[in-house]
Amino acid sequence: YGRLGIGPTGNIGRSLDDMGDNLVAVRLGTSRTAVQVSAGGSHTCAVLDNGQLKCWGYGEYGRLGIGPTGNIGRSLDDMGDNLVAVRLGTSRTAVQVSAGGSHTCAVLDNGQLKCWGYGEYGRLGIG
């Protein structure tokens, strides 16, 4: 689904030759670094050093927070500066993220908790 964010891959890490200097870094954007990351069953999200939140992987149910999508991250062209940041609200930034099986929640700089994705069973907490 692209959840690794490094293009079309199978499994990485099954061979020691995959690791170390051979392990490809996820492209988050020009001069951007991750300060916190969370991986769900089929998607991954990172809070960046500038407070942006970016998610990639399987986009079903809106779990990536960037509208209706298929798989993001299976192509390197999806990543880096092309990877759309989640819109959290006017002048809001993320301080923490948690990626669930089919949903995502983020704690914002003002202390609010916002959740999106598959909402069955009340998992989004919004009724």
mmCIF file of C-alpha atoms in Angstrom:
data_model
loop_
_atom_site.group_PDB
_atom_site.id
_atom_site.type_symbol
_atom_site.label_atom_id
_atom_site.label_comp_id
_atom_site.label_asym_id
_atom_site.label_seq_id
_atom_site.Cartn_x
_atom_site.Cartn_y
_atom_site.Cartn_z
ATOM 1 C CA TYR A 1 0.000 0.000 0.000
ATOM 2 C CA GLY A 2 2.972 2.361 0.188
ATOM 3 C CA ARG A 3 2.986 2.418 3.976
ATOM 4 C CA LEU A 4 6.805 2.410 4.015
ATOM 5 C CA GLY A 5 6.839 5.581 1.923
ATOM 6 C CA ILE A 6 9.828 4.512 -0.123
ATOM 7 C CA GLY A 7 8.204 3.452 -3.377
ATOM 8 C CA PRO A 8 7.086 0.058 -4.669
ATOM 9 C CA THR A 9 8.549 -2.479 -2.277
ATOM 10 C CA GLY A 10 7.786 -5.825 -0.812
ATOM 11 C CA ASN A 11 9.215 -6.395 2.612
ATOM 12 C CA ILE A 12 12.242 -4.478 3.855
ATOM 13 C CA GLY A 13 14.411 -5.766 6.689
ATOM 14 C CA ARG A 14 14.184 -9.488 6.029
ATOM 15 C CA SER A 15 17.816 -9.370 4.937
ATOM 16 C CA LEU A 16 20.620 -7.632 6.793
ATOM 17 C CA ASP A 17 21.617 -6.207 3.393
ATOM 18 C CA ASP A 18 18.405 -4.117 3.506
ATOM 19 C CA MET A 19 19.509 -2.281 6.618
ATOM 20 C CA GLY A 20 22.134 0.297 7.626
ATOM 21 C CA ASP A 21 23.380 2.532 4.839
ATOM 22 C CA ASN A 22 21.251 0.587 2.331
ATOM 23 C CA LEU A 23 17.993 1.477 4.091
ATOM 24 C CA VAL A 24 16.271 4.274 2.182
ATOM 25 C CA ALA A 25 15.053 7.251 4.243
ATOM 26 C CA VAL A 26 11.443 8.372 3.867
ATOM 27 C CA ARG A 27 11.244 11.684 1.998
ATOM 28 C CA LEU A 28 9.139 14.087 4.072
ATOM 29 C CA GLY A 29 9.864 17.351 2.258
ATOM 30 C CA THR A 30 12.754 19.736 1.715
ATOM 31 C CA SER A 31 14.714 20.179 4.963
ATOM 32 C CA ARG A 32 11.936 18.439 6.944
ATOM 33 C CA THR A 33 12.517 15.879 9.670
ATOM 34 C CA ALA A 34 10.170 13.745 11.737
ATOM 35 C CA VAL A 35 9.812 14.391 15.463
ATOM 36 C CA GLN A 36 7.228 11.652 16.071
ATOM 37 C CA VAL A 37 5.877 8.771 13.997
ATOM 38 C CA SER A 38 3.064 6.238 14.297
ATOM 39 C CA ALA A 39 2.381 3.227 12.094
ATOM 40 C CA GLY A 40 -1.041 1.614 11.811
ATOM 41 C CA GLY A 41 -1.847 -1.640 10.069
ATOM 42 C CA SER A 42 -1.832 -0.075 6.615
ATOM 43 C CA HIS A 43 -0.712 3.545 6.979
ATOM 44 C CA THR A 44 1.991 5.620 8.622
ATOM 45 C CA CYS A 45 1.939 9.224 9.875
ATOM 46 C CA ALA A 46 4.694 11.578 10.992
ATOM 47 C CA VAL A 47 4.666 14.857 12.876
ATOM 48 C CA LEU A 48 7.327 17.032 11.249
ATOM 49 C CA ASP A 49 9.718 19.507 12.824
ATOM 50 C CA ASN A 50 7.515 22.384 11.608
ATOM 51 C CA GLY A 51 4.336 20.905 13.146
ATOM 52 C CA GLN A 52 2.902 19.622 9.880
ATOM 53 C CA LEU A 53 1.362 16.165 9.874
ATOM 54 C CA LYS A 54 1.888 13.919 6.865
ATOM 55 C CA CYS A 55 0.398 10.460 6.339
ATOM 56 C CA TRP A 56 0.922 7.833 3.651
ATOM 57 C CA GLY A 57 -0.098 4.260 2.872
ATOM 58 C CA TYR A 58 -3.586 2.880 2.231
ATOM 59 C CA GLY A 59 -6.048 5.769 2.004
ATOM 60 C CA GLU A 60 -9.356 3.922 2.426
ATOM 61 C CA TYR A 61 -11.886 5.463 4.866
ATOM 62 C CA GLY A 62 -10.033 8.797 4.871
ATOM 63 C CA ARG A 63 -7.455 7.517 7.381
ATOM 64 C CA LEU A 64 -4.715 9.634 5.714
ATOM 65 C CA GLY A 65 -6.684 12.839 6.288
ATOM 66 C CA ILE A 66 -6.074 14.169 2.781
ATOM 67 C CA GLY A 67 -9.368 13.364 1.083
ATOM 68 C CA PRO A 68 -10.285 10.414 -1.108
ATOM 69 C CA THR A 69 -7.086 8.655 -2.106
ATOM 70 C CA GLY A 70 -5.811 5.296 -3.138
ATOM 71 C CA ASN A 71 -2.361 4.267 -2.053
ATOM 72 C CA ILE A 72 0.091 7.064 -1.267
ATOM 73 C CA GLY A 73 3.795 6.264 -1.085
ATOM 74 C CA ARG A 74 3.976 3.417 -3.575
ATOM 75 C CA SER A 75 5.626 5.878 -5.937
ATOM 76 C CA LEU A 76 8.481 8.100 -4.824
ATOM 77 C CA ASP A 77 6.669 10.889 -6.693
ATOM 78 C CA ASP A 78 4.010 10.746 -3.947
ATOM 79 C CA MET A 79 6.475 11.645 -1.235
ATOM 80 C CA GLY A 80 8.622 14.614 -0.206
ATOM 81 C CA ASP A 81 7.264 18.028 -1.127
ATOM 82 C CA ASN A 82 4.468 16.316 -3.121
ATOM 83 C CA LEU A 83 3.050 14.662 -0.003
ATOM 84 C CA VAL A 84 0.108 16.775 1.137
ATOM 85 C CA ALA A 85 -0.006 17.784 4.807
ATOM 86 C CA VAL A 86 -3.169 17.076 6.804
ATOM 87 C CA ARG A 87 -5.277 20.209 7.326
ATOM 88 C CA LEU A 88 -5.661 20.478 11.101
ATOM 89 C CA GLY A 89 -7.303 23.915 11.308
ATOM 90 C CA THR A 90 -6.274 27.540 10.913
ATOM 91 C CA SER A 91 -2.764 28.051 12.326
ATOM 92 C CA ARG A 92 -2.894 24.640 14.064
ATOM 93 C CA THR A 93 0.023 22.241 14.223
ATOM 94 C CA ALA A 94 0.369 18.661 15.422
ATOM 95 C CA VAL A 95 2.396 17.676 18.463
ATOM 96 C CA GLN A 96 1.551 13.962 18.510
ATOM 97 C CA VAL A 97 -0.111 11.404 16.230
ATOM 98 C CA SER A 98 -1.464 7.890 16.633
ATOM 99 C CA ALA A 99 -2.315 5.729 13.615
ATOM 100 C CA GLY A 100 -4.908 3.041 14.320
ATOM 101 C CA GLY A 101 -6.069 0.225 12.104
ATOM 102 C CA SER A 102 -8.383 2.387 9.992
ATOM 103 C CA HIS A 103 -8.297 5.780 11.687
ATOM 104 C CA THR A 104 -5.854 8.427 12.888
ATOM 105 C CA CYS A 105 -5.840 10.824 15.840
ATOM 106 C CA ALA A 106 -3.626 13.856 16.435
ATOM 107 C CA VAL A 107 -3.032 16.060 19.459
ATOM 108 C CA LEU A 108 -2.742 19.696 18.357
ATOM 109 C CA ASP A 109 -0.635 22.530 19.711
ATOM 110 C CA ASN A 110 -3.692 23.939 21.527
ATOM 111 C CA GLY A 111 -4.394 20.614 23.253
ATOM 112 C CA GLN A 112 -7.321 19.618 21.036
ATOM 113 C CA LEU A 113 -7.595 16.013 19.924
ATOM 114 C CA LYS A 114 -8.822 15.460 16.360
ATOM 115 C CA CYS A 115 -9.577 12.061 14.827
ATOM 116 C CA TRP A 116 -10.541 10.962 11.312
ATOM 117 C CA GLY A 117 -10.967 7.818 9.236
ATOM 118 C CA TYR A 118 -13.248 4.839 9.843
ATOM 119 C CA GLY A 119 -15.674 5.926 12.533
ATOM 120 C CA GLU A 120 -17.651 2.780 13.306
ATOM 121 C CA TYR A 121 -17.965 1.747 16.973
ATOM 122 C CA GLY A 122 -17.360 5.335 18.127
ATOM 123 C CA ARG A 123 -13.607 5.150 17.600
ATOM 124 C CA LEU A 124 -13.438 8.790 16.413
ATOM 125 C CA GLY A 125 -15.125 10.034 19.582
ATOM 126 C CA ILE A 126 -17.371 12.477 17.744
ATOM 127 C CA GLY A 127 -20.726 10.726 18.135
#
